[in-house]
Amino acid sequence: MTRRARVFTDIVVILLGCRLAAGVAIGLGAFQGRNFTPITDQMLLTPDPADWPNWRRTLDGWGYSPLKQINKQNVHQLQLAWSWGLKPGLSQPTPLVANGTMYVPSPGGGAQALDAATGDLLWEYAATSADGAARTSPMRNLAIYGDNVYVATADAHLVALNARTGAVAWDHRVADSKLGYTYSSGPIVVKGLVVAGVTGCQRYKNDVCFISAHDARTGREVWRTPTIARPGEPGGDSWGELPLMFRAGGDAWMPGSYDPATNLIYWGTAQAKPWTRFARGTDGDALYTNCTLAIDPATGRIVWYYQHIPGETHDLDEAFERILIDFNGRQSVFTMGKLAILWELDRRTGAFVSAHDLRYQNVVDVDTRTGRVTYRPNKIPQPGVPLEFCPSSSGFKSLRAMAYHPDTQAFYIPLLLSCERGTFGSDIKREEGGGGSGGVRRTNLIHPESRDGIGEFLAMHARDGSILWRHRTRTPPNTAALTTGGGLVVVGDYDRYLYVHDAASGDILFQTRLPTSVQGFPITYAVGGRQYLAVPVGTGGGQWVTTIPADLTPEKKIAQSANGIFVFALPR
């Protein structure tokens, strides 16, 4: 039986309003006397159950914590332990927890350190642009290793901060932000290397998007792997005769995963740009867009790649989390992109294993024996011609990461069920600084299989793609999923609801309503033997949370400028 939490949601979220110079850390001295154990490679691979030291806790991308103090029997007793206001901007954060300290990314590339048991501020690093303006673009995660916290910034820098004080250890400019390069997600750390993928690759220039690795001690670049095949290089002919200047896209805008058994990093890449084939002037595969890349962490060499949607032409990318699971002796990597097709690949070789289509999309057909994708008749955009297709270019699945639960062997997947009537443009300036997405005039449409709402949270068996359960909501889920050893799965939605489900049955065991959209990446951790559930709230971040809800669920309103984090625990 669902029981509402007795939580006051009329809490005033107090935002820190101090104006800081670029790259300034404010240490409050509160860290003195706190224990801090430097983070090792082994601690990232097999974390202390109390900690959440990676983007998805473990480098295999599960989004799972073995903690089980909060479980099916007592989760209804959750109460607010503490809350904290976060910096303004587009907020989609993943808190990290190690040594009893929570590290939270700020929009544009800052960071705050909080006491994970009380929410007290320990230090803050604020990043501003060269003109002193505050940065407000999304920054989804940090990394921690050794004595440092690693921050990616909106102006394409990687910054190492002392984890105890927030003092800058090093600051390395990775790329020229004047060319459009930026980060919207932070790095992972693999074998002493800080590895991150850039975005902002839609404008024409004599360079391409890339993933790079940096010495964690110094910031020195060790390797750089382009995500676009250059002319004359392997895969280069997949762009036809286009010169390097006009090969755009392939953004690596979400973090990757790492497997020590294969010693490979797995990273997803986005679509080619401009979005449509006719606008960019290609009729080939446009490698290495919409791919899973398997990368040697020592050299950056692409060991293998698998292109999910060759020559994609609707802005339906496959850039999201890669989840690593072993089944019956087979080592697999799973992912799901905007089309809501669950892909399974052999993670040693990249060979296709399976594809399970939720069958909400009407754009492509997938041969389930080979993985070969073909576009359906009359579904390829033509210039100036209206086209209806599902999903919309925002996708059924997007950056809200799915999670895996080892007990149910299922993925828990946040979905937005909408379609689009779009008219794609062709007015592209084929010159340096030109390019872009190509543009589309769109009308958002309710999906025909979900007339009463646009949100779905789905449990899908990893082995065969069968559906364990569905939970439909009026508005879309707006967080990543989180699974726990207590048999629970956590998600939040645009309409301010936080839900905790029974992972096996889908029953809602706890729900409460927070001040604004529940947004970002919930985590769970423990301090002093007490388990906590940390849930970010906030606004901004693409049409998933702006025009689509406004168009299709206009009666649902959320508070703006109310970024924060709410942390729950059982009564003492």
Short mmCIF file of N, CA and C in Angstrom, two decimals, residues 140 179-184 196-203 205 208-211 225-228 239 247-255 267-275 286-291 293 315 317-320 322 436-437:
data_model
loop_
_atom_site.label_atom_id
_atom_site.label_comp_id
_atom_site.label_asym_id
_atom_site.label_seq_id
_atom_site.Cartn_x
_atom_site.Cartn_y
_atom_site.Cartn_z
N ARG A 140 26.91 17.33 -15.30
CA ARG A 140 26.19 16.20 -14.72
C ARG A 140 26.98 15.41 -13.68
N LEU A 179 35.65 27.82 -30.41
CA LEU A 179 35.23 26.98 -31.54
C LEU A 179 33.96 26.20 -31.23
N GLY A 180 33.41 26.42 -30.05
CA GLY A 180 32.18 25.75 -29.65
C GLY A 180 32.37 24.62 -28.67
N TYR A 181 33.61 24.19 -28.47
CA TYR A 181 33.84 23.05 -27.58
C TYR A 181 33.42 23.37 -26.15
N THR A 182 32.83 22.37 -25.51
CA THR A 182 32.38 22.52 -24.13
C THR A 182 32.24 21.14 -23.52
N TYR A 183 32.03 21.11 -22.22
CA TYR A 183 31.67 19.89 -21.50
C TYR A 183 30.29 20.09 -20.88
N SER A 184 29.44 19.06 -20.98
CA SER A 184 28.18 19.07 -20.23
C SER A 184 28.14 17.92 -19.23
N ALA A 196 37.50 12.04 -20.48
CA ALA A 196 36.29 12.83 -20.67
C ALA A 196 36.02 13.04 -22.16
N GLY A 197 34.75 13.19 -22.51
CA GLY A 197 34.34 13.45 -23.88
C GLY A 197 33.75 14.83 -24.03
N VAL A 198 34.13 15.53 -25.11
CA VAL A 198 33.63 16.89 -25.34
C VAL A 198 32.33 16.87 -26.13
N THR A 199 31.66 18.00 -26.08
CA THR A 199 30.47 18.23 -26.89
C THR A 199 30.60 19.64 -27.49
N GLY A 200 29.51 20.14 -28.12
CA GLY A 200 29.58 21.43 -28.79
C GLY A 200 30.24 21.33 -30.15
N CYS A 201 29.97 20.24 -30.85
CA CYS A 201 30.70 19.92 -32.08
C CYS A 201 29.85 20.11 -33.34
N GLN A 202 28.86 20.99 -33.27
CA GLN A 202 27.95 21.14 -34.40
C GLN A 202 28.42 22.16 -35.43
N ARG A 203 29.37 23.02 -35.06
CA ARG A 203 29.81 24.06 -35.99
C ARG A 203 31.01 23.60 -36.80
N LYS A 205 34.52 23.47 -38.47
CA LYS A 205 35.88 23.90 -38.15
C LYS A 205 36.83 22.80 -38.63
N VAL A 208 37.51 18.09 -34.99
CA VAL A 208 36.34 17.26 -34.74
C VAL A 208 36.20 16.99 -33.24
N CYS A 209 35.08 16.40 -32.88
CA CYS A 209 34.85 15.99 -31.50
C CYS A 209 35.82 14.88 -31.10
N PHE A 210 36.00 14.69 -29.78
CA PHE A 210 36.98 13.70 -29.34
C PHE A 210 36.73 13.31 -27.89
N ILE A 211 37.37 12.22 -27.51
CA ILE A 211 37.49 11.77 -26.12
C ILE A 211 38.97 11.86 -25.79
N THR A 225 41.27 10.78 -28.86
CA THR A 225 40.66 9.90 -29.85
C THR A 225 39.51 10.63 -30.54
N PRO A 226 39.65 10.95 -31.83
CA PRO A 226 38.55 11.60 -32.55
C PRO A 226 37.34 10.68 -32.65
N THR A 227 36.16 11.26 -32.58
CA THR A 227 34.92 10.50 -32.74
C THR A 227 34.34 10.67 -34.14
N ILE A 228 35.07 11.37 -35.02
CA ILE A 228 34.71 11.51 -36.43
C ILE A 228 35.88 10.97 -37.25
N TRP A 239 32.01 9.27 -45.06
CA TRP A 239 31.52 10.64 -45.20
C TRP A 239 31.56 11.11 -46.65
N ARG A 247 32.74 17.88 -41.53
CA ARG A 247 32.40 16.65 -40.81
C ARG A 247 32.18 17.04 -39.34
N ALA A 248 30.92 17.08 -38.94
CA ALA A 248 30.58 17.59 -37.61
C ALA A 248 29.73 16.57 -36.85
N GLY A 249 29.62 16.80 -35.54
CA GLY A 249 28.84 15.91 -34.69
C GLY A 249 29.72 14.89 -33.99
N GLY A 250 29.13 13.75 -33.65
CA GLY A 250 29.86 12.73 -32.92
C GLY A 250 30.20 13.13 -31.50
N ASP A 251 29.40 14.02 -30.92
CA ASP A 251 29.64 14.49 -29.55
C ASP A 251 29.67 13.30 -28.59
N ALA A 252 30.60 13.34 -27.65
CA ALA A 252 30.72 12.29 -26.63
C ALA A 252 30.28 12.88 -25.29
N TRP A 253 29.00 13.21 -25.21
CA TRP A 253 28.53 14.12 -24.16
C TRP A 253 28.04 13.44 -22.89
N MET A 254 28.06 12.11 -22.84
CA MET A 254 27.75 11.40 -21.60
C MET A 254 28.94 10.54 -21.22
N PRO A 255 29.17 10.30 -19.92
CA PRO A 255 30.35 9.54 -19.50
C PRO A 255 30.30 8.08 -19.96
N TRP A 267 32.35 3.84 -24.70
CA TRP A 267 31.81 5.19 -24.76
C TRP A 267 30.83 5.30 -25.91
N GLY A 268 29.75 6.03 -25.70
CA GLY A 268 28.77 6.26 -26.75
C GLY A 268 28.99 7.59 -27.44
N THR A 269 28.67 7.64 -28.73
CA THR A 269 28.79 8.88 -29.49
C THR A 269 27.43 9.29 -30.04
N ALA A 270 27.30 10.59 -30.29
CA ALA A 270 26.03 11.15 -30.76
C ALA A 270 25.96 11.14 -32.28
N GLN A 271 24.89 11.72 -32.79
CA GLN A 271 24.61 11.72 -34.22
C GLN A 271 25.54 12.66 -34.98
N ALA A 272 25.56 12.49 -36.31
CA ALA A 272 26.25 13.44 -37.18
C ALA A 272 25.45 14.74 -37.25
N LYS A 273 26.15 15.82 -37.60
CA LYS A 273 25.49 17.12 -37.71
C LYS A 273 25.95 17.81 -38.99
N PRO A 274 25.03 18.56 -39.61
CA PRO A 274 23.62 18.75 -39.28
C PRO A 274 22.87 17.41 -39.19
N TRP A 275 21.67 17.47 -38.59
CA TRP A 275 20.97 16.23 -38.27
C TRP A 275 20.62 15.39 -39.49
N ALA A 286 28.70 7.77 -42.03
CA ALA A 286 29.19 8.89 -41.22
C ALA A 286 29.79 8.40 -39.90
N LEU A 287 30.82 7.57 -40.00
CA LEU A 287 31.51 7.07 -38.81
C LEU A 287 32.28 8.19 -38.12
N TYR A 288 32.43 8.14 -36.78
CA TYR A 288 32.00 7.12 -35.84
C TYR A 288 30.82 7.64 -35.03
N THR A 289 29.84 8.21 -35.73
CA THR A 289 28.66 8.73 -35.06
C THR A 289 27.72 7.59 -34.70
N ASN A 290 26.93 7.81 -33.63
CA ASN A 290 25.95 6.83 -33.14
C ASN A 290 26.56 5.45 -32.93
N CYS A 291 27.73 5.45 -32.34
CA CYS A 291 28.49 4.21 -32.13
C CYS A 291 28.69 3.92 -30.65
N LEU A 293 32.00 2.82 -28.86
CA LEU A 293 33.43 2.71 -29.09
C LEU A 293 34.06 1.95 -27.93
N ASP A 315 18.10 13.18 -35.70
CA ASP A 315 18.55 13.60 -34.37
C ASP A 315 18.16 12.58 -33.32
N ASP A 317 20.05 9.99 -31.31
CA ASP A 317 21.39 9.49 -31.05
C ASP A 317 21.41 8.36 -30.04
N GLU A 318 22.58 7.75 -29.94
CA GLU A 318 22.82 6.57 -29.11
C GLU A 318 24.00 6.85 -28.17
N ALA A 319 23.98 8.02 -27.55
CA ALA A 319 25.16 8.53 -26.84
C ALA A 319 25.17 8.22 -25.35
N PHE A 320 24.27 7.39 -24.85
CA PHE A 320 24.03 7.33 -23.42
C PHE A 320 24.84 6.24 -22.73
N ARG A 322 26.63 3.05 -21.03
CA ARG A 322 26.96 1.67 -21.42
C ARG A 322 27.04 0.84 -20.13
N GLY A 436 25.87 23.64 -37.78
CA GLY A 436 24.81 23.61 -36.77
C GLY A 436 23.95 22.37 -36.92
N SER A 437 22.82 22.38 -36.28
CA SER A 437 21.94 21.21 -36.29
C SER A 437 21.12 21.12 -37.58
#
